[in-house]
Amino acid sequence: MIFFAIIAGAGRALHLNSKDEVDLIKRIKNRDEQALELFYDKYNKLIFSLVLSIVKRREEAEDVLQELFTKIWEKAHTYNENQGSVYSWVVTMSRNKAIDRIRSRRYKSEQKESTNSESPYEDFEADVQNPLEQTILNERAGYVKEALNSIPKEQRQVIMVAYFQGMTQSEISVELDLPLGTVKSRMRDGMMKLKNILQDSIN
Amino acid sequence: MSDQEKHNSRFEELCSAYVLDALTAEEQAEFDTLLSNANESEQQLFADLKATSAHIALLAKQEEPGASLKDRILRYVLGKQANILPIQSTGWSNTARYAVAASFVLFAVSLTLGIYSANLGTEIENQEVVIRNQETMIIDLTNDLDRKNELLAILESRDIDLVLMAGAEVNPDGYGKVIWDAKNQQAILQVANLPAVPSDKDYQLWLIQEDGTPINSGVLPISGSDTDSFLKIEQLAPKDPNANTFAITLEPKGGVPQPTGSIYLAGQTN
């Protein structure tokens, strides 16, 4: 319980939809070039890291980043403050673009052998003891790591494979040699628990 | 499990996978239908799971993009929009706009100068043609003046003979005049009403002695004309009291030592 209290408290710090970010999107919508530059400065590392963890290649990740910022510039008006945070909007858009890449037939055939290569995400079981030594971003990541670390490993595994390798439940079933029903139930249970742990930060 | 519980369980299962983009196309369609009919708590669950999924992005290994990527992306993104920019200004965009404006001004100035230069070039070419024509005219006038001075020099001679030539049988309308400066062995020849010269023929001038011996006095550079032509004849034979007749015959091209053709003009000193 003490752990969950800490996470819940930290969750408030994870509340990412600040007024500044919403204003930034509004300025971008109004064709403010400086706002786009500020947005890049704020998000480039996070987005690049996410995209690279999925597509694996730096040049591919940079291409995705270019497409993404083009889309942000052209589609900023589609952002709806009532449907979620700016962070959630841009991360979802980034991940979708990266997954589109790896799901293309060409890219999929090229990357097939690298599925089991080096883990694309941080070893969330490491460094958990010392999150305060990290930067603010890494500190936030530390909270998420702790939340993930608090759910069963089997559930965590299917979530991470889906998230960073862009696999569907059917593909995960084959990849991990698990019944499809098991993959589905582990994914649902894991996500529901994770949501509950991070509830404060989300709201 | 009640129907509502089954529905809730199904919604949670599909929603959890949906936010991870892990559904098949059929399952996605099924969830889209569920979401379009979702109640408030289901919509909230969808928003929460979507945000939960987004948080996992923080676990990606931290990597820095290339240092030049920012400039590349901003140039690409903003460059594509250059023609519809912008409502608010920045230092960078002002610079860009000033550069664009300056480039248009420079382009307009260059275009104007180019047109002016092209017009000027055409005007210069026209003036050069005029100058060349005038130079040609000056040369012609100078030559004409020189020729007339030469003719005048002959006329100014105190010892000249005038020989009038008339058309012969083959050229009854012909007319000719020789102003003969025997001392200086030169003369002025005026001819008119000579037939056109065939391409293989030339008119040739002869000085004929009393005994009928012809002295070649040169091929005439005329092609025949109704109008008067004036020629200066040089290097005539020395004055000979026995030579007092001039005649013009039509001969083979380049002339011949002895006349072979018909006489077109002939005249005798008084």
mmCIF file of N, CA, C and O in Angstrom, chain A residues 76-157:
data_model
loop_
_atom_site.group_PDB
_atom_site.id
_atom_site.type_symbol
_atom_site.label_atom_id
_atom_site.label_comp_id
_atom_site.label_asym_id
_atom_site.label_seq_id
_atom_site.Cartn_x
_atom_site.Cartn_y
_atom_site.Cartn_z
ATOM 1 N N ALA A 76 -2.561 20.263 -36.611
ATOM 2 C CA ALA A 76 -2.681 20.709 -35.213
ATOM 3 C C ALA A 76 -4.133 21.012 -34.860
ATOM 4 O O ALA A 76 -4.548 20.864 -33.710
ATOM 5 N N HIS A 77 -4.918 21.411 -35.862
ATOM 6 C CA HIS A 77 -6.314 21.761 -35.586
ATOM 7 C C HIS A 77 -7.156 20.538 -35.206
ATOM 8 O O HIS A 77 -8.273 20.676 -34.710
ATOM 9 N N THR A 78 -6.626 19.335 -35.455
ATOM 10 C CA THR A 78 -7.398 18.119 -35.119
ATOM 11 C C THR A 78 -7.265 17.745 -33.642
ATOM 12 O O THR A 78 -7.980 16.867 -33.170
ATOM 13 N N TYR A 79 -6.316 18.393 -32.961
ATOM 14 C CA TYR A 79 -6.170 18.072 -31.547
ATOM 15 C C TYR A 79 -7.368 18.608 -30.772
ATOM 16 O O TYR A 79 -7.737 19.772 -30.897
ATOM 17 N N ASN A 80 -7.954 17.708 -29.946
ATOM 18 C CA ASN A 80 -9.119 18.092 -29.133
ATOM 19 C C ASN A 80 -8.739 17.947 -27.663
ATOM 20 O O ASN A 80 -8.492 16.841 -27.178
ATOM 21 N N GLU A 81 -8.697 19.056 -27.009
ATOM 22 C CA GLU A 81 -8.268 19.083 -25.613
ATOM 23 C C GLU A 81 -9.127 18.177 -24.736
ATOM 24 O O GLU A 81 -8.650 17.612 -23.746
ATOM 25 N N ASN A 82 -10.369 18.008 -25.122
ATOM 26 C CA ASN A 82 -11.295 17.201 -24.305
ATOM 27 C C ASN A 82 -11.086 15.702 -24.486
ATOM 28 O O ASN A 82 -11.638 14.905 -23.735
ATOM 29 N N GLN A 83 -10.321 15.324 -25.493
ATOM 30 C CA GLN A 83 -10.137 13.896 -25.754
ATOM 31 C C GLN A 83 -8.807 13.369 -25.232
ATOM 32 O O GLN A 83 -8.463 12.212 -25.479
ATOM 33 N N GLY A 84 -8.043 14.195 -24.562
ATOM 34 C CA GLY A 84 -6.793 13.708 -23.991
ATOM 35 C C GLY A 84 -5.717 14.763 -23.981
ATOM 36 O O GLY A 84 -5.886 15.859 -24.529
ATOM 37 N N SER A 85 -4.595 14.395 -23.372
ATOM 38 C CA SER A 85 -3.495 15.349 -23.240
ATOM 39 C C SER A 85 -2.738 15.500 -24.547
ATOM 40 O O SER A 85 -2.813 14.639 -25.439
ATOM 41 N N VAL A 86 -1.994 16.582 -24.638
ATOM 42 C CA VAL A 86 -1.130 16.798 -25.797
ATOM 43 C C VAL A 86 -0.097 15.662 -25.863
ATOM 44 O O VAL A 86 0.188 15.120 -26.936
ATOM 45 N N TYR A 87 0.421 15.314 -24.708
ATOM 46 C CA TYR A 87 1.412 14.228 -24.645
ATOM 47 C C TYR A 87 0.833 12.950 -25.231
ATOM 48 O O TYR A 87 1.443 12.306 -26.082
ATOM 49 N N SER A 88 -0.368 12.602 -24.786
ATOM 50 C CA SER A 88 -1.001 11.377 -25.256
ATOM 51 C C SER A 88 -1.250 11.445 -26.761
ATOM 52 O O SER A 88 -1.036 10.471 -27.489
ATOM 53 N N TRP A 89 -1.667 12.621 -27.220
ATOM 54 C CA TRP A 89 -1.962 12.808 -28.650
ATOM 55 C C TRP A 89 -0.715 12.609 -29.493
ATOM 56 O O TRP A 89 -0.710 11.860 -30.475
ATOM 57 N N VAL A 90 0.374 13.232 -29.073
ATOM 58 C CA VAL A 90 1.576 13.183 -29.903
ATOM 59 C C VAL A 90 2.264 11.819 -29.807
ATOM 60 O O VAL A 90 2.797 11.307 -30.797
ATOM 61 N N VAL A 91 2.214 11.202 -28.630
ATOM 62 C CA VAL A 91 2.828 9.878 -28.485
ATOM 63 C C VAL A 91 2.053 8.832 -29.280
ATOM 64 O O VAL A 91 2.639 7.993 -29.966
ATOM 65 N N THR A 92 0.740 8.911 -29.208
ATOM 66 C CA THR A 92 -0.086 7.952 -29.956
ATOM 67 C C THR A 92 0.161 8.101 -31.463
ATOM 68 O O THR A 92 0.324 7.112 -32.186
ATOM 69 N N MET A 93 0.230 9.364 -31.891
ATOM 70 C CA MET A 93 0.480 9.622 -33.309
ATOM 71 C C MET A 93 1.856 9.085 -33.725
ATOM 72 O O MET A 93 2.016 8.477 -34.786
ATOM 73 N N SER A 94 2.837 9.287 -32.874
ATOM 74 C CA SER A 94 4.206 8.840 -33.176
ATOM 75 C C SER A 94 4.271 7.315 -33.264
ATOM 76 O O SER A 94 4.853 6.754 -34.190
ATOM 77 N N ARG A 95 3.664 6.682 -32.286
ATOM 78 C CA ARG A 95 3.717 5.223 -32.269
ATOM 79 C C ARG A 95 2.962 4.640 -33.454
ATOM 80 O O ARG A 95 3.421 3.681 -34.086
ATOM 81 N N ASN A 96 1.822 5.229 -33.775
ATOM 82 C CA ASN A 96 1.067 4.742 -34.926
ATOM 83 C C ASN A 96 1.885 4.845 -36.215
ATOM 84 O O ASN A 96 1.869 3.930 -37.047
ATOM 85 N N LYS A 97 2.602 5.952 -36.341
ATOM 86 C CA LYS A 97 3.417 6.121 -37.553
ATOM 87 C C LYS A 97 4.540 5.104 -37.593
ATOM 88 O O LYS A 97 4.856 4.540 -38.642
ATOM 89 N N ALA A 98 5.170 4.881 -36.449
ATOM 90 C CA ALA A 98 6.272 3.914 -36.392
ATOM 91 C C ALA A 98 5.763 2.506 -36.685
ATOM 92 O O ALA A 98 6.389 1.737 -37.432
ATOM 93 N N ILE A 99 4.599 2.177 -36.146
ATOM 94 C CA ILE A 99 4.036 0.836 -36.376
ATOM 95 C C ILE A 99 3.603 0.669 -37.826
ATOM 96 O O ILE A 99 3.779 -0.391 -38.425
ATOM 97 N N ASP A 100 3.075 1.744 -38.411
ATOM 98 C CA ASP A 100 2.743 1.680 -39.843
ATOM 99 C C ASP A 100 3.970 1.299 -40.649
ATOM 100 O O ASP A 100 3.890 0.518 -41.613
ATOM 101 N N ARG A 101 5.103 1.877 -40.242
ATOM 102 C CA ARG A 101 6.356 1.572 -40.953
ATOM 103 C C ARG A 101 6.701 0.094 -40.851
ATOM 104 O O ARG A 101 6.992 -0.555 -41.844
ATOM 105 N N ILE A 102 6.709 -0.416 -39.627
ATOM 106 C CA ILE A 102 7.193 -1.793 -39.468
ATOM 107 C C ILE A 102 6.179 -2.817 -39.952
ATOM 108 O O ILE A 102 6.519 -3.964 -40.203
ATOM 109 N N ARG A 103 4.948 -2.369 -40.120
ATOM 110 C CA ARG A 103 3.947 -3.309 -40.616
ATOM 111 C C ARG A 103 3.853 -3.324 -42.141
ATOM 112 O O ARG A 103 3.116 -4.127 -42.702
ATOM 113 N N SER A 104 4.556 -2.397 -42.745
ATOM 114 C CA SER A 104 4.565 -2.447 -44.212
ATOM 115 C C SER A 104 5.274 -3.725 -44.629
ATOM 116 O O SER A 104 6.204 -4.170 -43.966
ATOM 117 N N ARG A 105 4.815 -4.297 -45.692
ATOM 118 C CA ARG A 105 5.361 -5.594 -46.113
ATOM 119 C C ARG A 105 6.870 -5.556 -46.288
ATOM 120 O O ARG A 105 7.589 -6.450 -45.845
ATOM 121 N N ARG A 106 7.351 -4.494 -46.908
ATOM 122 C CA ARG A 106 8.790 -4.388 -47.145
ATOM 123 C C ARG A 106 9.552 -4.358 -45.841
ATOM 124 O O ARG A 106 10.495 -5.121 -45.628
ATOM 125 N N TYR A 107 9.136 -3.472 -44.977
ATOM 126 C CA TYR A 107 9.875 -3.289 -43.739
ATOM 127 C C TYR A 107 9.794 -4.537 -42.866
ATOM 128 O O TYR A 107 10.742 -4.937 -42.226
ATOM 129 N N LYS A 108 8.626 -5.172 -42.908
ATOM 130 C CA LYS A 108 8.442 -6.343 -42.067
ATOM 131 C C LYS A 108 9.406 -7.454 -42.458
ATOM 132 O O LYS A 108 10.009 -8.108 -41.614
ATOM 133 N N SER A 109 9.550 -7.650 -43.785
ATOM 134 C CA SER A 109 10.453 -8.711 -44.238
ATOM 135 C C SER A 109 11.898 -8.378 -43.900
ATOM 136 O O SER A 109 12.682 -9.247 -43.548
ATOM 137 N N GLU A 110 12.236 -7.106 -43.959
ATOM 138 C CA GLU A 110 13.610 -6.700 -43.637
ATOM 139 C C GLU A 110 13.915 -6.860 -42.157
ATOM 140 O O GLU A 110 15.022 -7.191 -41.762
ATOM 141 N N GLN A 111 12.912 -6.625 -41.357
ATOM 142 C CA GLN A 111 13.159 -6.563 -39.919
ATOM 143 C C GLN A 111 12.839 -7.854 -39.177
ATOM 144 O O GLN A 111 13.040 -7.942 -37.984
ATOM 145 N N LYS A 112 12.381 -8.859 -39.908
ATOM 146 C CA LYS A 112 11.905 -10.073 -39.244
ATOM 147 C C LYS A 112 12.940 -10.655 -38.285
ATOM 148 O O LYS A 112 12.629 -11.072 -37.177
ATOM 149 N N GLU A 113 14.168 -10.657 -38.738
ATOM 150 C CA GLU A 113 15.205 -11.301 -37.937
ATOM 151 C C GLU A 113 15.581 -10.498 -36.701
ATOM 152 O O GLU A 113 16.207 -11.021 -35.803
ATOM 153 N N SER A 114 15.196 -9.240 -36.680
ATOM 154 C CA SER A 114 15.637 -8.418 -35.556
ATOM 155 C C SER A 114 14.618 -8.383 -34.420
ATOM 156 O O SER A 114 14.795 -7.688 -33.443
ATOM 157 N N THR A 115 13.530 -9.162 -34.551
ATOM 158 C CA THR A 115 12.483 -9.158 -33.540
ATOM 159 C C THR A 115 13.025 -9.487 -32.149
ATOM 160 O O THR A 115 12.636 -8.901 -31.157
ATOM 161 N N ASN A 116 13.944 -10.436 -32.125
ATOM 162 C CA ASN A 116 14.444 -10.863 -30.824
ATOM 163 C C ASN A 116 15.797 -10.259 -30.484
ATOM 164 O O ASN A 116 16.505 -10.756 -29.619
ATOM 165 N N SER A 117 16.139 -9.191 -31.182
ATOM 166 C CA SER A 117 17.429 -8.577 -30.908
ATOM 167 C C SER A 117 17.351 -7.766 -29.616
ATOM 168 O O SER A 117 16.403 -7.883 -28.850
ATOM 169 N N GLU A 118 18.288 -6.913 -29.439
ATOM 170 C CA GLU A 118 18.393 -6.142 -28.201
ATOM 171 C C GLU A 118 17.068 -5.497 -27.813
ATOM 172 O O GLU A 118 16.351 -4.984 -28.658
ATOM 173 N N SER A 119 16.752 -5.536 -26.573
ATOM 174 C CA SER A 119 15.492 -4.982 -26.093
ATOM 175 C C SER A 119 15.392 -3.509 -26.452
ATOM 176 O O SER A 119 16.314 -2.743 -26.209
ATOM 177 N N PRO A 120 14.242 -3.104 -27.028
ATOM 178 C CA PRO A 120 14.095 -1.711 -27.446
ATOM 179 C C PRO A 120 13.762 -0.783 -26.291
ATOM 180 O O PRO A 120 13.748 0.418 -26.448
ATOM 181 N N TYR A 121 13.407 -1.341 -25.171
ATOM 182 C CA TYR A 121 13.020 -0.492 -24.056
ATOM 183 C C TYR A 121 13.945 -0.729 -22.876
ATOM 184 O O TYR A 121 14.661 -1.706 -22.809
ATOM 185 N N GLU A 122 13.893 0.199 -21.957
ATOM 186 C CA GLU A 122 14.754 0.098 -20.781
ATOM 187 C C GLU A 122 14.413 -1.161 -19.984
ATOM 188 O O GLU A 122 13.266 -1.592 -19.937
ATOM 189 N N ASP A 123 15.421 -1.717 -19.384
ATOM 190 C CA ASP A 123 15.171 -2.835 -18.483
ATOM 191 C C ASP A 123 14.484 -2.267 -17.240
ATOM 192 O O ASP A 123 15.120 -1.700 -16.356
ATOM 193 N N PHE A 124 13.163 -2.380 -17.228
ATOM 194 C CA PHE A 124 12.427 -1.703 -16.164
ATOM 195 C C PHE A 124 12.607 -2.351 -14.810
ATOM 196 O O PHE A 124 12.138 -1.855 -13.812
ATOM 197 N N GLU A 125 13.305 -3.512 -14.770
ATOM 198 C CA GLU A 125 13.566 -4.106 -13.466
ATOM 199 C C GLU A 125 14.892 -3.594 -12.910
ATOM 200 O O GLU A 125 15.227 -3.815 -11.759
ATOM 201 N N ALA A 126 15.633 -2.934 -13.731
ATOM 202 C CA ALA A 126 16.870 -2.310 -13.254
ATOM 203 C C ALA A 126 16.583 -0.860 -12.897
ATOM 204 O O ALA A 126 15.584 -0.290 -13.324
ATOM 205 N N ASP A 127 17.415 -0.261 -12.150
ATOM 206 C CA ASP A 127 17.354 1.157 -11.803
ATOM 207 C C ASP A 127 16.116 1.556 -11.013
ATOM 208 O O ASP A 127 15.946 2.722 -10.715
ATOM 209 N N VAL A 128 15.254 0.614 -10.742
ATOM 210 C CA VAL A 128 14.032 0.978 -10.040
ATOM 211 C C VAL A 128 14.337 1.548 -8.663
ATOM 212 O O VAL A 128 13.628 2.404 -8.154
ATOM 213 N N GLN A 129 15.445 1.129 -8.096
ATOM 214 C CA GLN A 129 15.766 1.548 -6.737
ATOM 215 C C GLN A 129 16.206 3.013 -6.657
ATOM 216 O O GLN A 129 16.233 3.571 -5.583
ATOM 217 N N ASN A 130 16.586 3.575 -7.786
ATOM 218 C CA ASN A 130 17.185 4.893 -7.691
ATOM 219 C C ASN A 130 16.668 5.866 -8.753
ATOM 220 O O ASN A 130 17.449 6.489 -9.480
ATOM 221 N N PRO A 131 15.396 6.061 -8.854
ATOM 222 C CA PRO A 131 14.843 6.904 -9.925
ATOM 223 C C PRO A 131 15.177 8.380 -9.754
ATOM 224 O O PRO A 131 15.164 9.130 -10.719
ATOM 225 N N LEU A 132 15.468 8.813 -8.557
ATOM 226 C CA LEU A 132 15.720 10.237 -8.319
ATOM 227 C C LEU A 132 17.015 10.723 -8.946
ATOM 228 O O LEU A 132 17.222 11.936 -9.047
ATOM 229 N N GLU A 133 17.895 9.792 -9.336
ATOM 230 C CA GLU A 133 19.145 10.194 -9.958
ATOM 231 C C GLU A 133 18.957 10.513 -11.440
ATOM 232 O O GLU A 133 19.874 10.938 -12.112
ATOM 233 N N GLN A 134 17.778 10.271 -11.931
ATOM 234 C CA GLN A 134 17.571 10.488 -13.367
ATOM 235 C C GLN A 134 17.038 11.886 -13.627
ATOM 236 O O GLN A 134 16.670 12.611 -12.724
ATOM 237 N N THR A 135 17.010 12.227 -14.861
ATOM 238 C CA THR A 135 16.449 13.534 -15.232
ATOM 239 C C THR A 135 14.958 13.531 -14.956
ATOM 240 O O THR A 135 14.375 12.483 -14.621
ATOM 241 N N ILE A 136 14.321 14.660 -15.121
ATOM 242 C CA ILE A 136 12.880 14.739 -14.857
ATOM 243 C C ILE A 136 12.132 13.749 -15.740
ATOM 244 O O ILE A 136 11.243 13.036 -15.299
ATOM 245 N N LEU A 137 12.560 13.690 -17.005
ATOM 246 C CA LEU A 137 11.887 12.751 -17.904
ATOM 247 C C LEU A 137 12.106 11.325 -17.443
ATOM 248 O O LEU A 137 11.172 10.521 -17.419
ATOM 249 N N ASN A 138 13.346 11.027 -17.090
ATOM 250 C CA ASN A 138 13.643 9.680 -16.625
ATOM 251 C C ASN A 138 12.982 9.411 -15.279
ATOM 252 O O ASN A 138 12.636 8.267 -14.968
ATOM 253 N N GLU A 139 12.798 10.474 -14.548
ATOM 254 C CA GLU A 139 12.113 10.308 -13.262
ATOM 255 C C GLU A 139 10.675 9.876 -13.511
ATOM 256 O O GLU A 139 10.152 8.977 -12.857
ATOM 257 N N ARG A 140 10.066 10.556 -14.488
ATOM 258 C CA ARG A 140 8.700 10.157 -14.841
ATOM 259 C C ARG A 140 8.686 8.716 -15.340
ATOM 260 O O ARG A 140 7.802 7.933 -15.010
ATOM 261 N N ALA A 141 9.702 8.414 -16.149
ATOM 262 C CA ALA A 141 9.796 7.050 -16.674
ATOM 263 C C ALA A 141 9.945 6.072 -15.514
ATOM 264 O O ALA A 141 9.418 4.951 -15.565
ATOM 265 N N GLY A 142 10.653 6.526 -14.498
ATOM 266 C CA GLY A 142 10.839 5.666 -13.323
ATOM 267 C C GLY A 142 9.514 5.314 -12.672
ATOM 268 O O GLY A 142 9.308 4.163 -12.262
ATOM 269 N N TYR A 143 8.596 6.287 -12.626
ATOM 270 C CA TYR A 143 7.285 6.000 -12.035
ATOM 271 C C TYR A 143 6.556 4.944 -12.858
ATOM 272 O O TYR A 143 5.912 4.045 -12.319
ATOM 273 N N VAL A 144 6.646 5.109 -14.159
ATOM 274 C CA VAL A 144 5.960 4.158 -15.035
ATOM 275 C C VAL A 144 6.608 2.778 -14.901
ATOM 276 O O VAL A 144 5.929 1.753 -14.887
ATOM 277 N N LYS A 145 7.928 2.773 -14.781
ATOM 278 C CA LYS A 145 8.634 1.498 -14.590
ATOM 279 C C LYS A 145 8.149 0.804 -13.324
ATOM 280 O O LYS A 145 7.888 -0.401 -13.317
ATOM 281 N N GLU A 146 8.018 1.605 -12.310
ATOM 282 C CA GLU A 146 7.581 1.012 -11.039
ATOM 283 C C GLU A 146 6.169 0.477 -11.161
ATOM 284 O O GLU A 146 5.841 -0.583 -10.618
ATOM 285 N N ALA A 147 5.330 1.218 -11.870
ATOM 286 C CA ALA A 147 3.959 0.762 -12.055
ATOM 287 C C ALA A 147 3.935 -0.554 -12.828
ATOM 288 O O ALA A 147 3.224 -1.497 -12.470
ATOM 289 N N LEU A 148 4.740 -0.593 -13.886
ATOM 290 C CA LEU A 148 4.797 -1.829 -14.674
ATOM 291 C C LEU A 148 5.392 -2.976 -13.864
ATOM 292 O O LEU A 148 4.986 -4.126 -13.984
ATOM 293 N N ASN A 149 6.352 -2.611 -13.050
ATOM 294 C CA ASN A 149 7.016 -3.644 -12.251
ATOM 295 C C ASN A 149 6.077 -4.239 -11.197
ATOM 296 O O ASN A 149 6.345 -5.313 -10.670
ATOM 297 N N SER A 150 5.007 -3.511 -10.949
ATOM 298 C CA SER A 150 4.087 -3.973 -9.918
ATOM 299 C C SER A 150 3.040 -4.939 -10.458
ATOM 300 O O SER A 150 2.254 -5.484 -9.694
ATOM 301 N N ILE A 151 2.995 -5.089 -11.788
ATOM 302 C CA ILE A 151 2.034 -6.046 -12.346
ATOM 303 C C ILE A 151 2.784 -7.339 -12.665
ATOM 304 O O ILE A 151 4.008 -7.351 -12.804
ATOM 305 N N PRO A 152 2.080 -8.464 -12.764
ATOM 306 C CA PRO A 152 2.743 -9.750 -13.030
ATOM 307 C C PRO A 152 3.598 -9.703 -14.302
ATOM 308 O O PRO A 152 3.220 -9.069 -15.297
ATOM 309 N N LYS A 153 4.693 -10.384 -14.254
ATOM 310 C CA LYS A 153 5.658 -10.381 -15.356
ATOM 311 C C LYS A 153 5.037 -10.848 -16.668
ATOM 312 O O LYS A 153 5.318 -10.308 -17.736
ATOM 313 N N GLU A 154 4.158 -11.870 -16.580
ATOM 314 C CA GLU A 154 3.538 -12.414 -17.791
ATOM 315 C C GLU A 154 2.673 -11.359 -18.491
ATOM 316 O O GLU A 154 2.647 -11.282 -19.719
ATOM 317 N N GLN A 155 1.972 -10.577 -17.668
ATOM 318 C CA GLN A 155 1.128 -9.512 -18.240
ATOM 319 C C GLN A 155 1.999 -8.394 -18.828
ATOM 320 O O GLN A 155 1.731 -7.854 -19.894
ATOM 321 N N ARG A 156 3.045 -8.062 -18.096
ATOM 322 C CA ARG A 156 3.977 -7.015 -18.542
ATOM 323 C C ARG A 156 4.599 -7.386 -19.892
ATOM 324 O O ARG A 156 4.746 -6.557 -20.786
ATOM 325 N N GLN A 157 4.925 -8.665 -20.026
ATOM 326 C CA GLN A 157 5.598 -9.132 -21.234
ATOM 327 C C GLN A 157 4.746 -8.910 -22.486
ATOM 328 O O GLN A 157 5.237 -8.370 -23.489
#
